[in-house]
mmCIF file of C-alpha atoms in Angstrom:
data_model
loop_
_atom_site.group_PDB
_atom_site.id
_atom_site.type_symbol
_atom_site.label_atom_id
_atom_site.label_comp_id
_atom_site.label_asym_id
_atom_site.label_seq_id
_atom_site.Cartn_x
_atom_site.Cartn_y
_atom_site.Cartn_z
ATOM 1 C CA MET L 1 -11.836 -30.212 -4.121
ATOM 2 C CA LYS L 2 -15.165 -28.955 -3.939
ATOM 3 C CA VAL L 3 -17.474 -28.755 -0.838
ATOM 4 C CA PHE L 4 -21.169 -29.161 -1.197
ATOM 5 C CA LYS L 5 -23.633 -28.479 1.316
ATOM 6 C CA PHE L 6 -27.330 -30.099 1.259
ATOM 7 C CA GLY L 7 -30.116 -28.798 3.807
ATOM 8 C CA GLY L 8 -33.042 -30.860 5.053
ATOM 9 C CA ALA L 9 -35.342 -29.897 2.406
ATOM 10 C CA SER L 10 -33.193 -31.190 -0.246
ATOM 11 C CA VAL L 11 -33.156 -34.677 1.301
ATOM 12 C CA LYS L 12 -36.528 -34.954 2.834
ATOM 13 C CA ASP L 13 -37.454 -38.023 0.814
ATOM 14 C CA ALA L 14 -35.867 -40.901 -1.148
ATOM 15 C CA ALA L 15 -36.214 -38.748 -4.476
ATOM 16 C CA GLY L 16 -34.237 -35.973 -2.644
ATOM 17 C CA VAL L 17 -31.508 -38.537 -2.012
ATOM 18 C CA GLN L 18 -31.380 -39.688 -5.509
ATOM 19 C CA ASN L 19 -31.116 -36.402 -6.746
ATOM 20 C CA LEU L 20 -28.369 -35.753 -4.298
ATOM 21 C CA ALA L 21 -26.613 -38.440 -5.874
ATOM 22 C CA ARG L 22 -27.068 -37.132 -9.450
ATOM 23 C CA ILE L 23 -25.686 -33.843 -8.472
ATOM 24 C CA VAL L 24 -22.528 -35.394 -7.005
ATOM 25 C CA ARG L 25 -22.098 -37.662 -10.116
ATOM 26 C CA GLN L 26 -22.521 -34.522 -12.356
ATOM 27 C CA GLN L 27 -20.646 -31.766 -10.174
ATOM 28 C CA GLY L 28 -18.081 -33.319 -8.034
ATOM 29 C CA MET L 29 -17.038 -37.000 -7.624
ATOM 30 C CA LYS L 30 -14.093 -35.656 -5.516
ATOM 31 C CA SER L 31 -15.793 -33.632 -2.960
ATOM 32 C CA ALA L 32 -16.905 -33.194 0.639
ATOM 33 C CA VAL L 33 -20.620 -33.398 1.080
ATOM 34 C CA ILE L 34 -21.890 -31.697 4.276
ATOM 35 C CA VAL L 35 -25.659 -32.765 4.948
ATOM 36 C CA SER L 36 -28.191 -31.614 7.369
ATOM 37 C CA ALA L 37 -31.004 -33.525 9.126
ATOM 38 C CA MET L 38 -33.662 -34.752 6.660
ATOM 39 C CA GLY L 39 -36.869 -32.732 6.322
ATOM 40 C CA LYS L 40 -38.282 -31.570 9.841
ATOM 41 C CA THR L 41 -36.307 -34.226 11.742
ATOM 42 C CA THR L 42 -34.635 -31.425 13.858
ATOM 43 C CA ASN L 43 -37.891 -30.071 14.927
ATOM 44 C CA ALA L 44 -39.128 -33.605 15.924
ATOM 45 C CA LEU L 45 -35.933 -34.236 17.908
ATOM 46 C CA GLU L 46 -36.263 -30.878 19.636
ATOM 47 C CA GLU L 47 -39.723 -31.830 20.653
ATOM 48 C CA LEU L 48 -38.425 -35.186 21.929
ATOM 49 C CA VAL L 49 -35.833 -33.395 23.949
ATOM 50 C CA TRP L 50 -38.299 -31.163 25.620
ATOM 51 C CA ALA L 51 -40.606 -34.130 26.271
ATOM 52 C CA TRP L 52 -37.770 -36.195 27.732
ATOM 53 C CA ILE L 53 -36.590 -33.414 30.192
ATOM 54 C CA ALA L 54 -40.250 -32.918 31.365
ATOM 55 C CA ASN L 55 -40.581 -36.737 31.873
ATOM 56 C CA GLU L 56 -43.355 -36.834 29.498
ATOM 57 C CA ARG L 57 -42.934 -40.584 28.463
ATOM 58 C CA PRO L 58 -46.132 -40.829 26.020
ATOM 59 C CA THR L 59 -44.620 -37.953 24.054
ATOM 60 C CA VAL L 60 -41.193 -39.352 23.935
ATOM 61 C CA ASP L 61 -42.554 -42.640 22.520
ATOM 62 C CA ALA L 62 -44.646 -41.103 19.996
ATOM 63 C CA LYS L 63 -41.622 -38.839 18.686
ATOM 64 C CA LEU L 64 -39.395 -41.913 18.844
ATOM 65 C CA THR L 65 -42.057 -43.694 16.587
ATOM 66 C CA GLN L 66 -42.336 -40.754 14.382
ATOM 67 C CA VAL L 67 -38.450 -40.423 13.714
ATOM 68 C CA ARG L 68 -38.060 -44.148 13.151
ATOM 69 C CA ALA L 69 -41.076 -44.233 10.680
ATOM 70 C CA TYR L 70 -40.000 -41.300 8.740
ATOM 71 C CA HIS L 71 -36.435 -42.449 8.099
ATOM 72 C CA GLU L 72 -37.668 -46.106 7.398
ATOM 73 C CA GLY L 73 -40.088 -44.558 4.925
ATOM 74 C CA ILE L 74 -37.091 -43.019 2.988
ATOM 75 C CA MET L 75 -34.752 -45.897 3.123
ATOM 76 C CA ALA L 76 -37.788 -47.983 1.634
ATOM 77 C CA GLY L 77 -37.320 -46.116 -1.478
ATOM 78 C CA LEU L 78 -33.387 -46.524 -1.740
ATOM 79 C CA THR L 79 -31.031 -49.257 -1.969
ATOM 80 C CA GLY L 80 -28.116 -49.862 0.399
ATOM 81 C CA ASP L 81 -26.871 -51.341 3.637
ATOM 82 C CA PHE L 82 -28.712 -49.446 6.190
ATOM 83 C CA SER L 83 -27.606 -51.390 9.351
ATOM 84 C CA ALA L 84 -25.736 -48.280 10.755
ATOM 85 C CA VAL L 85 -29.059 -46.376 10.704
ATOM 86 C CA TYR L 86 -30.865 -48.924 12.629
ATOM 87 C CA GLN L 87 -27.794 -49.045 15.306
ATOM 88 C CA THR L 88 -28.316 -45.192 15.398
ATOM 89 C CA LEU L 89 -32.140 -45.602 15.953
ATOM 90 C CA ALA L 90 -31.572 -48.083 18.738
ATOM 91 C CA GLY L 91 -29.034 -46.062 20.372
ATOM 92 C CA LEU L 92 -31.567 -43.063 20.395
ATOM 93 C CA GLU L 93 -34.354 -44.999 21.696
ATOM 94 C CA SER L 94 -31.895 -46.607 24.616
ATOM 95 C CA LEU L 95 -30.596 -43.215 25.655
ATOM 96 C CA THR L 96 -34.068 -41.832 26.193
ATOM 97 C CA MET L 97 -35.061 -44.891 28.448
ATOM 98 C CA SER L 98 -32.802 -43.333 31.182
ATOM 99 C CA ALA L 99 -33.150 -40.062 32.845
ATOM 100 C CA PRO L 100 -31.484 -37.007 30.979
ATOM 101 C CA ALA L 101 -27.798 -36.368 32.169
ATOM 102 C CA GLY L 102 -26.458 -32.816 32.193
ATOM 103 C CA GLY L 103 -27.967 -29.398 31.582
ATOM 104 C CA THR L 104 -30.549 -28.767 29.161
ATOM 105 C CA ASP L 105 -28.270 -27.607 26.446
ATOM 106 C CA GLU L 106 -25.943 -30.358 26.842
ATOM 107 C CA VAL L 107 -29.020 -32.859 26.508
ATOM 108 C CA TYR L 108 -30.276 -30.820 23.441
ATOM 109 C CA ASP L 109 -27.052 -31.562 21.613
ATOM 110 C CA GLN L 110 -26.827 -35.210 22.631
ATOM 111 C CA ILE L 111 -30.265 -35.926 20.905
ATOM 112 C CA VAL L 112 -30.662 -33.192 18.113
ATOM 113 C CA SER L 113 -27.297 -34.076 16.713
ATOM 114 C CA LEU L 114 -28.461 -37.423 15.719
ATOM 115 C CA GLY L 115 -30.669 -36.163 12.992
ATOM 116 C CA GLU L 116 -27.574 -35.338 11.138
ATOM 117 C CA VAL L 117 -25.986 -38.692 11.816
ATOM 118 C CA LEU L 118 -29.150 -40.492 10.467
ATOM 119 C CA SER L 119 -29.349 -38.569 7.209
ATOM 120 C CA THR L 120 -25.482 -39.079 6.464
ATOM 121 C CA GLN L 121 -25.753 -42.878 7.169
ATOM 122 C CA ILE L 122 -28.648 -43.204 4.810
ATOM 123 C CA ILE L 123 -27.172 -41.160 2.104
ATOM 124 C CA ALA L 124 -23.649 -42.821 2.387
ATOM 125 C CA ALA L 125 -25.184 -46.194 2.156
ATOM 126 C CA HIS L 126 -27.172 -45.197 -0.929
ATOM 127 C CA LEU L 127 -24.192 -43.610 -2.700
ATOM 128 C CA GLN L 128 -22.014 -46.723 -2.036
ATOM 129 C CA ARG L 129 -24.714 -49.096 -3.489
ATOM 130 C CA ALA L 130 -24.889 -46.649 -6.462
ATOM 131 C CA GLY L 131 -21.288 -47.145 -7.488
ATOM 132 C CA ILE L 132 -20.124 -43.640 -6.085
ATOM 133 C CA PRO L 133 -16.717 -43.908 -4.142
ATOM 134 C CA THR L 134 -17.996 -42.891 -0.637
ATOM 135 C CA ARG L 135 -16.823 -42.652 2.778
ATOM 136 C CA TRP L 136 -18.902 -41.829 5.913
ATOM 137 C CA LEU L 137 -17.103 -39.569 8.223
ATOM 138 C CA ASP L 138 -18.090 -38.613 11.804
ATOM 139 C CA ALA L 139 -18.101 -34.789 12.306
ATOM 140 C CA ARG L 140 -17.845 -35.627 16.074
ATOM 141 C CA GLN L 141 -14.323 -36.590 15.437
ATOM 142 C CA LEU L 142 -13.256 -33.880 13.126
ATOM 143 C CA VAL L 143 -14.869 -30.617 14.358
ATOM 144 C CA ARG L 144 -13.283 -30.141 17.775
ATOM 145 C CA THR L 145 -15.098 -27.269 19.939
ATOM 146 C CA ASP L 146 -15.331 -26.110 23.442
ATOM 147 C CA VAL L 147 -18.163 -26.909 25.763
ATOM 148 C CA THR L 148 -20.423 -24.177 24.798
ATOM 149 C CA PHE L 149 -23.306 -26.476 24.101
ATOM 150 C CA ARG L 150 -25.894 -25.343 21.180
ATOM 151 C CA GLU L 151 -23.098 -22.787 20.160
ATOM 152 C CA GLY L 152 -19.788 -24.591 20.072
ATOM 153 C CA LYS L 153 -16.664 -22.521 19.375
ATOM 154 C CA VAL L 154 -14.313 -24.160 16.945
ATOM 155 C CA ASP L 155 -10.885 -25.066 17.907
ATOM 156 C CA TRP L 156 -9.517 -24.358 14.332
ATOM 157 C CA THR L 157 -5.985 -25.862 14.722
ATOM 158 C CA GLU L 158 -7.249 -29.116 16.083
ATOM 159 C CA THR L 159 -10.108 -29.209 13.522
ATOM 160 C CA LYS L 160 -7.987 -28.507 10.549
ATOM 161 C CA LYS L 161 -5.536 -31.328 11.562
ATOM 162 C CA ARG L 162 -8.433 -33.900 12.107
ATOM 163 C CA ILE L 163 -10.018 -33.132 8.708
ATOM 164 C CA ILE L 164 -6.886 -33.119 6.683
ATOM 165 C CA ASP L 165 -6.097 -36.520 8.237
ATOM 166 C CA ALA L 166 -9.519 -37.764 7.597
ATOM 167 C CA VAL L 167 -10.755 -36.585 4.172
ATOM 168 C CA ASP L 168 -9.677 -38.557 1.200
ATOM 169 C CA LYS L 169 -9.728 -36.171 -1.933
ATOM 170 C CA GLN L 170 -10.025 -39.133 -4.336
ATOM 171 C CA GLN L 171 -13.601 -40.092 -3.299
ATOM 172 C CA VAL L 172 -16.951 -38.557 -1.785
ATOM 173 C CA SER L 173 -16.609 -37.638 1.901
ATOM 174 C CA ILE L 174 -20.168 -37.818 3.690
ATOM 175 C CA ILE L 175 -20.034 -35.597 6.685
ATOM 176 C CA GLN L 176 -22.640 -34.140 9.156
ATOM 177 C CA GLY L 177 -23.320 -30.429 9.437
ATOM 178 C CA PHE L 178 -24.186 -28.855 12.492
ATOM 179 C CA ILE L 179 -22.389 -30.944 15.189
ATOM 180 C CA GLY L 180 -18.868 -31.334 16.738
ATOM 181 C CA GLN L 181 -17.301 -32.676 19.837
ATOM 182 C CA ALA L 182 -15.625 -31.220 22.849
ATOM 183 C CA ALA L 183 -12.259 -32.431 24.129
ATOM 184 C CA ASP L 184 -13.900 -34.478 26.715
ATOM 185 C CA GLY L 185 -15.874 -36.407 24.081
ATOM 186 C CA ARG L 186 -19.390 -34.871 24.608
ATOM 187 C CA THR L 187 -21.298 -33.792 21.605
ATOM 188 C CA THR L 188 -21.939 -30.364 20.748
ATOM 189 C CA THR L 189 -23.692 -28.309 18.018
ATOM 190 C CA LEU L 190 -22.674 -25.164 16.212
ATOM 191 C CA GLY L 191 -25.862 -23.248 16.443
ATOM 192 C CA ARG L 192 -29.340 -23.708 14.799
ATOM 193 C CA GLU L 193 -29.044 -23.939 10.926
ATOM 194 C CA GLY L 194 -25.247 -24.568 11.462
ATOM 195 C CA SER L 195 -24.699 -26.791 8.582
ATOM 196 C CA ASP L 196 -23.655 -23.940 6.312
ATOM 197 C CA TYR L 197 -20.938 -23.115 8.793
ATOM 198 C CA SER L 198 -19.773 -26.774 8.983
ATOM 199 C CA ALA L 199 -19.239 -26.488 5.051
ATOM 200 C CA ALA L 200 -17.138 -23.384 5.353
ATOM 201 C CA ILE L 201 -15.046 -25.109 8.326
ATOM 202 C CA VAL L 202 -14.348 -28.029 5.816
ATOM 203 C CA ALA L 203 -13.743 -25.792 2.909
ATOM 204 C CA PHE L 204 -11.187 -23.574 4.933
ATOM 205 C CA CYS L 205 -9.338 -26.643 6.217
ATOM 206 C CA LEU L 206 -8.970 -28.306 2.932
ATOM 207 C CA ASN L 207 -8.371 -25.102 0.781
ATOM 208 C CA ALA L 208 -11.402 -26.067 -1.145
ATOM 209 C CA LYS L 209 -11.848 -24.705 -4.622
ATOM 210 C CA SER L 210 -15.518 -23.687 -3.927
ATOM 211 C CA VAL L 211 -18.401 -24.228 -1.574
ATOM 212 C CA THR L 212 -21.992 -24.673 -3.037
ATOM 213 C CA ILE L 213 -25.030 -24.833 -0.904
ATOM 214 C CA TRP L 214 -27.962 -26.344 -2.743
ATOM 215 C CA LYS L 215 -31.308 -24.810 -1.753
ATOM 216 C CA ASP L 216 -34.798 -24.841 -2.822
ATOM 217 C CA VAL L 217 -34.564 -21.329 -4.163
ATOM 218 C CA PRO L 218 -32.844 -20.018 -7.331
ATOM 219 C CA GLY L 219 -30.161 -18.343 -5.234
ATOM 220 C CA VAL L 220 -30.002 -15.323 -2.650
ATOM 221 C CA LEU L 221 -32.918 -13.278 -3.326
ATOM 222 C CA ASN L 222 -33.327 -9.582 -2.206
ATOM 223 C CA ALA L 223 -36.310 -10.733 0.160
ATOM 224 C CA ASP L 224 -37.690 -13.983 1.415
ATOM 225 C CA PRO L 225 -40.639 -14.766 -1.014
ATOM 226 C CA LYS L 226 -42.756 -15.722 1.960
ATOM 227 C CA TRP L 227 -42.958 -12.147 2.956
ATOM 228 C CA PHE L 228 -42.230 -10.325 -0.177
ATOM 229 C CA ASP L 229 -43.623 -10.068 -3.649
ATOM 230 C CA ASP L 230 -41.511 -9.482 -6.786
ATOM 231 C CA THR L 231 -38.158 -10.692 -5.331
ATOM 232 C CA VAL L 232 -35.087 -10.110 -7.315
ATOM 233 C CA LEU L 233 -32.107 -12.581 -7.655
ATOM 234 C CA LEU L 234 -28.849 -11.195 -6.608
ATOM 235 C CA GLN L 235 -26.586 -12.908 -8.979
ATOM 236 C CA ARG L 236 -23.117 -11.650 -7.556
ATOM 237 C CA ILE L 237 -22.676 -10.428 -3.929
ATOM 238 C CA THR L 238 -19.344 -9.396 -2.195
ATOM 239 C CA TYR L 239 -18.280 -11.237 0.900
ATOM 240 C CA GLN L 240 -18.808 -8.056 2.901
ATOM 241 C CA ASP L 241 -22.506 -7.620 1.770
ATOM 242 C CA ALA L 242 -23.204 -11.382 2.370
ATOM 243 C CA ILE L 243 -21.881 -11.011 6.002
ATOM 244 C CA GLU L 244 -23.870 -8.175 6.704
ATOM 245 C CA LEU L 245 -27.160 -9.859 5.201
ATOM 246 C CA ALA L 246 -26.389 -13.011 7.244
ATOM 247 C CA TYR L 247 -25.797 -11.013 10.358
ATOM 248 C CA TYR L 248 -29.003 -9.224 10.214
ATOM 249 C CA GLY L 249 -31.090 -12.272 9.654
ATOM 250 C CA ALA L 250 -31.087 -13.316 5.853
ATOM 251 C CA THR L 251 -31.981 -17.202 6.436
ATOM 252 C CA VAL L 252 -30.372 -18.446 3.130
ATOM 253 C CA ILE L 253 -26.888 -18.324 4.686
ATOM 254 C CA HIS L 254 -25.760 -18.972 8.134
ATOM 255 C CA PRO L 255 -24.085 -16.010 9.871
ATOM 256 C CA LYS L 256 -20.568 -17.603 10.392
ATOM 257 C CA THR L 257 -20.393 -19.046 7.040
ATOM 258 C CA ILE L 258 -18.792 -16.187 5.013
ATOM 259 C CA LYS L 259 -15.755 -15.121 7.230
ATOM 260 C CA PRO L 260 -13.806 -18.436 6.978
ATOM 261 C CA LEU L 261 -14.273 -18.470 3.217
ATOM 262 C CA GLN L 262 -13.338 -14.774 2.696
ATOM 263 C CA ASN L 263 -9.990 -15.323 4.583
ATOM 264 C CA LYS L 264 -9.015 -17.904 1.980
ATOM 265 C CA HIS L 265 -10.730 -16.260 -1.004
ATOM 266 C CA ILE L 266 -13.160 -19.523 -1.532
ATOM 267 C CA PRO L 267 -16.186 -18.483 -3.523
ATOM 268 C CA LEU L 268 -19.503 -19.560 -2.220
ATOM 269 C CA TYR L 269 -22.271 -20.513 -4.596
ATOM 270 C CA VAL L 270 -26.128 -20.713 -3.752
ATOM 271 C CA ARG L 271 -27.841 -22.834 -6.357
ATOM 272 C CA SER L 272 -31.045 -24.664 -6.900
ATOM 273 C CA PHE L 273 -31.261 -28.415 -6.286
ATOM 274 C CA ILE L 274 -34.437 -28.241 -8.246
ATOM 275 C CA ASP L 275 -32.922 -26.619 -11.448
ATOM 276 C CA THR L 276 -29.212 -27.578 -11.256
ATOM 277 C CA GLU L 277 -28.380 -25.852 -14.696
ATOM 278 C CA ALA L 278 -29.202 -22.337 -13.278
ATOM 279 C CA PRO L 279 -26.195 -20.577 -11.983
ATOM 280 C CA GLY L 280 -27.559 -19.258 -8.893
ATOM 281 C CA THR L 281 -25.742 -16.550 -6.756
ATOM 282 C CA MET L 282 -21.930 -16.309 -6.406
ATOM 283 C CA ILE L 283 -20.459 -14.710 -3.382
ATOM 284 C CA GLY L 284 -16.719 -13.598 -3.660
ATOM 285 C CA ASP L 285 -14.116 -11.207 -4.398
ATOM 286 C CA ILE L 286 -16.333 -8.838 -6.322
ATOM 287 C CA GLY L 287 -15.543 -5.023 -6.731
ATOM 288 C CA GLN L 288 -19.138 -3.666 -6.662
ATOM 289 C CA HIS L 289 -21.464 -3.696 -3.682
ATOM 290 C CA LEU L 290 -25.099 -4.228 -4.219
ATOM 291 C CA THR L 291 -27.434 -1.632 -5.765
ATOM 292 C CA THR L 292 -30.786 -3.567 -5.119
ATOM 293 C CA PRO L 293 -32.322 -2.828 -1.729
ATOM 294 C CA SER L 294 -32.382 -6.169 0.370
ATOM 295 C CA PHE L 295 -35.178 -6.916 2.830
ATOM 296 C CA ILE L 296 -34.710 -9.051 6.039
ATOM 297 C CA PHE L 297 -37.923 -9.959 8.113
ATOM 298 C CA LYS L 298 -37.619 -11.358 11.818
ATOM 299 C CA VAL L 299 -40.990 -12.245 13.409
ATOM 300 C CA ASN L 300 -41.873 -13.185 16.913
ATOM 301 C CA GLN L 301 -39.519 -10.539 18.382
ATOM 302 C CA LEU L 302 -39.606 -8.865 21.812
ATOM 303 C CA LEU L 303 -38.501 -5.412 22.672
ATOM 304 C CA ILE L 304 -37.030 -5.040 25.990
ATOM 305 C CA SER L 305 -36.483 -1.632 27.712
ATOM 306 C CA LEU L 306 -34.334 -1.325 30.842
ATOM 307 C CA HIS L 307 -34.079 1.879 33.303
ATOM 308 C CA PRO L 308 -32.030 1.894 36.326
ATOM 309 C CA THR L 309 -33.748 1.660 39.619
ATOM 310 C CA ASP L 310 -31.546 4.350 41.222
ATOM 311 C CA PHE L 311 -30.171 7.612 39.873
ATOM 312 C CA SER L 312 -27.242 6.188 37.754
ATOM 313 C CA PHE L 313 -27.032 6.426 34.030
ATOM 314 C CA ILE L 314 -26.871 3.800 31.279
ATOM 315 C CA ALA L 315 -22.986 4.074 31.163
ATOM 316 C CA GLU L 316 -20.060 1.360 31.050
ATOM 317 C CA ASP L 317 -20.714 -0.224 34.377
ATOM 318 C CA ASN L 318 -24.430 -0.793 33.686
ATOM 319 C CA LEU L 319 -23.857 -1.815 30.088
ATOM 320 C CA SER L 320 -21.321 -4.240 31.074
ATOM 321 C CA ARG L 321 -23.944 -5.901 33.675
ATOM 322 C CA ILE L 322 -26.414 -5.918 31.064
ATOM 323 C CA PHE L 323 -24.359 -7.744 28.385
ATOM 324 C CA GLY L 324 -23.267 -10.008 31.099
ATOM 325 C CA ARG L 325 -26.887 -11.182 31.870
ATOM 326 C CA PHE L 326 -27.651 -11.633 28.047
ATOM 327 C CA ALA L 327 -24.520 -13.763 27.655
ATOM 328 C CA GLN L 328 -25.504 -15.772 30.811
ATOM 329 C CA ALA L 329 -29.058 -16.422 29.497
ATOM 330 C CA GLY L 330 -27.712 -17.248 25.777
ATOM 331 C CA VAL L 331 -29.827 -14.610 24.335
ATOM 332 C CA LYS L 332 -28.504 -12.764 21.206
ATOM 333 C CA ILE L 333 -29.402 -9.160 20.701
ATOM 334 C CA ASN L 334 -30.696 -8.294 17.269
ATOM 335 C CA LEU L 335 -30.837 -4.476 17.686
ATOM 336 C CA MET L 336 -29.917 -2.248 20.543
ATOM 337 C CA GLN L 337 -30.370 1.537 21.400
ATOM 338 C CA ASN L 338 -29.617 3.470 24.555
ATOM 339 C CA THR L 339 -30.247 7.097 25.866
ATOM 340 C CA ALA L 340 -28.867 8.495 29.302
ATOM 341 C CA ILE L 341 -31.363 6.505 31.225
ATOM 342 C CA SER L 342 -32.736 3.712 29.272
ATOM 343 C CA PHE L 343 -31.512 0.738 27.204
ATOM 344 C CA SER L 344 -33.692 -1.020 24.585
ATOM 345 C CA VAL L 345 -32.953 -4.236 22.862
ATOM 346 C CA VAL L 346 -34.819 -6.614 20.299
ATOM 347 C CA VAL L 347 -34.343 -10.320 20.671
ATOM 348 C CA ASP L 348 -36.017 -13.384 19.444
ATOM 349 C CA ASN L 349 -38.793 -14.464 21.593
ATOM 350 C CA ASP L 350 -37.325 -17.709 22.716
ATOM 351 C CA GLN L 351 -39.502 -19.071 25.492
ATOM 352 C CA THR L 352 -36.830 -21.289 26.838
ATOM 353 C CA ARG L 353 -34.580 -18.448 27.620
ATOM 354 C CA ILE L 354 -36.337 -15.286 27.875
ATOM 355 C CA LYS L 355 -37.971 -15.963 31.240
ATOM 356 C CA SER L 356 -34.592 -16.659 33.006
ATOM 357 C CA LEU L 357 -33.075 -13.643 31.329
ATOM 358 C CA LEU L 358 -36.205 -11.263 32.514
ATOM 359 C CA ASP L 359 -35.558 -12.540 36.000
ATOM 360 C CA MET L 360 -32.094 -11.647 36.060
ATOM 361 C CA LEU L 361 -32.450 -8.356 34.629
ATOM 362 C CA ARG L 362 -35.199 -7.531 37.229
ATOM 363 C CA GLN L 363 -32.526 -7.809 39.950
ATOM 364 C CA ASP L 364 -30.800 -4.538 38.706
ATOM 365 C CA PHE L 365 -33.421 -2.731 36.230
ATOM 366 C CA GLN L 366 -36.779 -1.765 35.937
ATOM 367 C CA VAL L 367 -38.041 -3.870 32.947
ATOM 368 C CA SER L 368 -40.803 -3.377 30.549
ATOM 369 C CA TYR L 369 -41.250 -5.216 27.172
ATOM 370 C CA ASN L 370 -43.517 -5.435 24.111
ATOM 371 C CA ASP L 371 -43.973 -8.742 22.454
ATOM 372 C CA GLY L 372 -45.449 -9.965 19.061
ATOM 373 C CA LEU L 373 -43.152 -7.472 17.115
ATOM 374 C CA GLU L 374 -41.521 -7.596 13.788
ATOM 375 C CA LEU L 375 -37.965 -6.475 12.883
ATOM 376 C CA ILE L 376 -37.627 -5.346 9.316
ATOM 377 C CA THR L 377 -33.903 -4.779 8.189
ATOM 378 C CA ILE L 378 -33.306 -2.911 4.889
ATOM 379 C CA ARG L 379 -29.829 -2.943 3.326
ATOM 380 C CA TYR L 380 -29.132 -0.189 0.770
ATOM 381 C CA TYR L 381 -32.517 1.709 1.559
ATOM 382 C CA ASP L 382 -34.312 4.738 0.456
ATOM 383 C CA GLN L 383 -37.447 6.366 1.878
ATOM 384 C CA SER L 384 -39.570 4.618 -0.905
ATOM 385 C CA THR L 385 -38.510 1.319 0.547
ATOM 386 C CA ILE L 386 -39.267 2.317 4.115
ATOM 387 C CA ASP L 387 -42.486 3.493 3.147
ATOM 388 C CA ARG L 388 -43.131 0.333 1.362
ATOM 389 C CA VAL L 389 -42.753 -2.001 4.401
ATOM 390 C CA LEU L 390 -44.504 0.407 6.786
ATOM 391 C CA VAL L 391 -47.914 -0.140 5.185
ATOM 392 C CA ASN L 392 -50.297 -1.204 8.100
ATOM 393 C CA LYS L 393 -47.674 -1.248 10.786
ATOM 394 C CA ARG L 394 -46.966 1.032 13.788
ATOM 395 C CA LEU L 395 -43.423 2.061 14.096
ATOM 396 C CA LEU L 396 -41.978 1.517 17.568
ATOM 397 C CA LEU L 397 -38.445 2.088 16.976
ATOM 398 C CA GLU L 398 -36.053 3.011 14.151
ATOM 399 C CA GLN L 399 -32.185 2.879 13.842
ATOM 400 C CA LYS L 400 -30.313 4.155 10.716
ATOM 401 C CA SER L 401 -26.771 3.933 9.473
ATOM 402 C CA ARG L 402 -25.554 4.789 6.113
ATOM 403 C CA TYR L 403 -26.536 1.693 4.278
ATOM 404 C CA THR L 404 -28.907 0.053 6.674
ATOM 405 C CA VAL L 405 -32.196 0.842 8.494
ATOM 406 C CA GLN L 406 -33.781 -1.470 11.128
ATOM 407 C CA LEU L 407 -37.483 -0.821 11.981
ATOM 408 C CA VAL L 408 -39.339 -2.476 14.833
ATOM 409 C CA VAL L 409 -42.964 -2.762 14.004
ATOM 410 C CA LYS L 410 -46.357 -3.955 15.212
ATOM 411 C CA GLU L 411 -49.101 -4.949 12.888
ATOM 412 C CA VAL L 412 -52.132 -2.539 13.093
#
């Protein structure tokens, strides 16, 4: 059995859904198809969440209207029984008529998860009308997680049992990416852009033949074309190199995706839904590591520097306290560096989490920070590649290992 994953860009309109149907017909009538929310729906639902929490009723109503109109526009260009879609939209509108219940992250997962529900309901209805044997499955009944909202940790034993029981290998299964459910029935999500991870979970549980992620790029490139000219297609990548690239922030693959596939030697293909004949990139059991330098750019970064307020050093006790604060605030560290009396980290400047993190850190440390920074990671670097990315940049921090260099810079 094959597993396919389609992101929001691939199903942003009716033509995209029709293209998905063509790919399924050509590539795998017996497959599990994992789908993200359509287009920019996740962004719209996030804005709805913040407005709902802030009790900004006009904005909530405007976002509800926007989400409904967008999906109705897509359905107008397709055929199928879309009654389930309208039930989901009505449930979303009804939910936001009452006050939010639970913490911010729990409220987020309740609302934002519905983007994937809507997209898969539309796609399943269209495939059924198109004569493709299709079954819509609810990922909330398949992927069991703990109650870490917005970053659910998978219960692999229970999840495997549920997926094996639910998936009929003689037809197409349409499954939401990104979402799961805790044992108490509350909806969770697997982290932003987590639909790739969902595909890996399903593939692992089913011992799939392969996973294919259909993107709007020809495959995995050595740099994001938005930031870099003269990019190179990486045709074959080892699991290890793919894990490293994803860990450092390469957006074409979710960081958690590779390891489950590596454990079962399941190849991962990244291919273009625009040019379906192109081979794309294959990630798998390959003997040779990359020789082409790869560049990863992360913008809107914050460099936080900590110093003890007493005469202590940055040793195990202080490090334990620091990491505890970051875990409590839900902030991930992209780079860290320490001396005897200072500790510096680079993180995404997430306004919903950073303020509380800084408040907690100030209880024990002197805190200073620089914002508006960029984190550049080069895998398989040399001096010429470093010089290339430092043009018109001021270097604030550099960290090198044998194969990787990370540079924290500010535009001059």
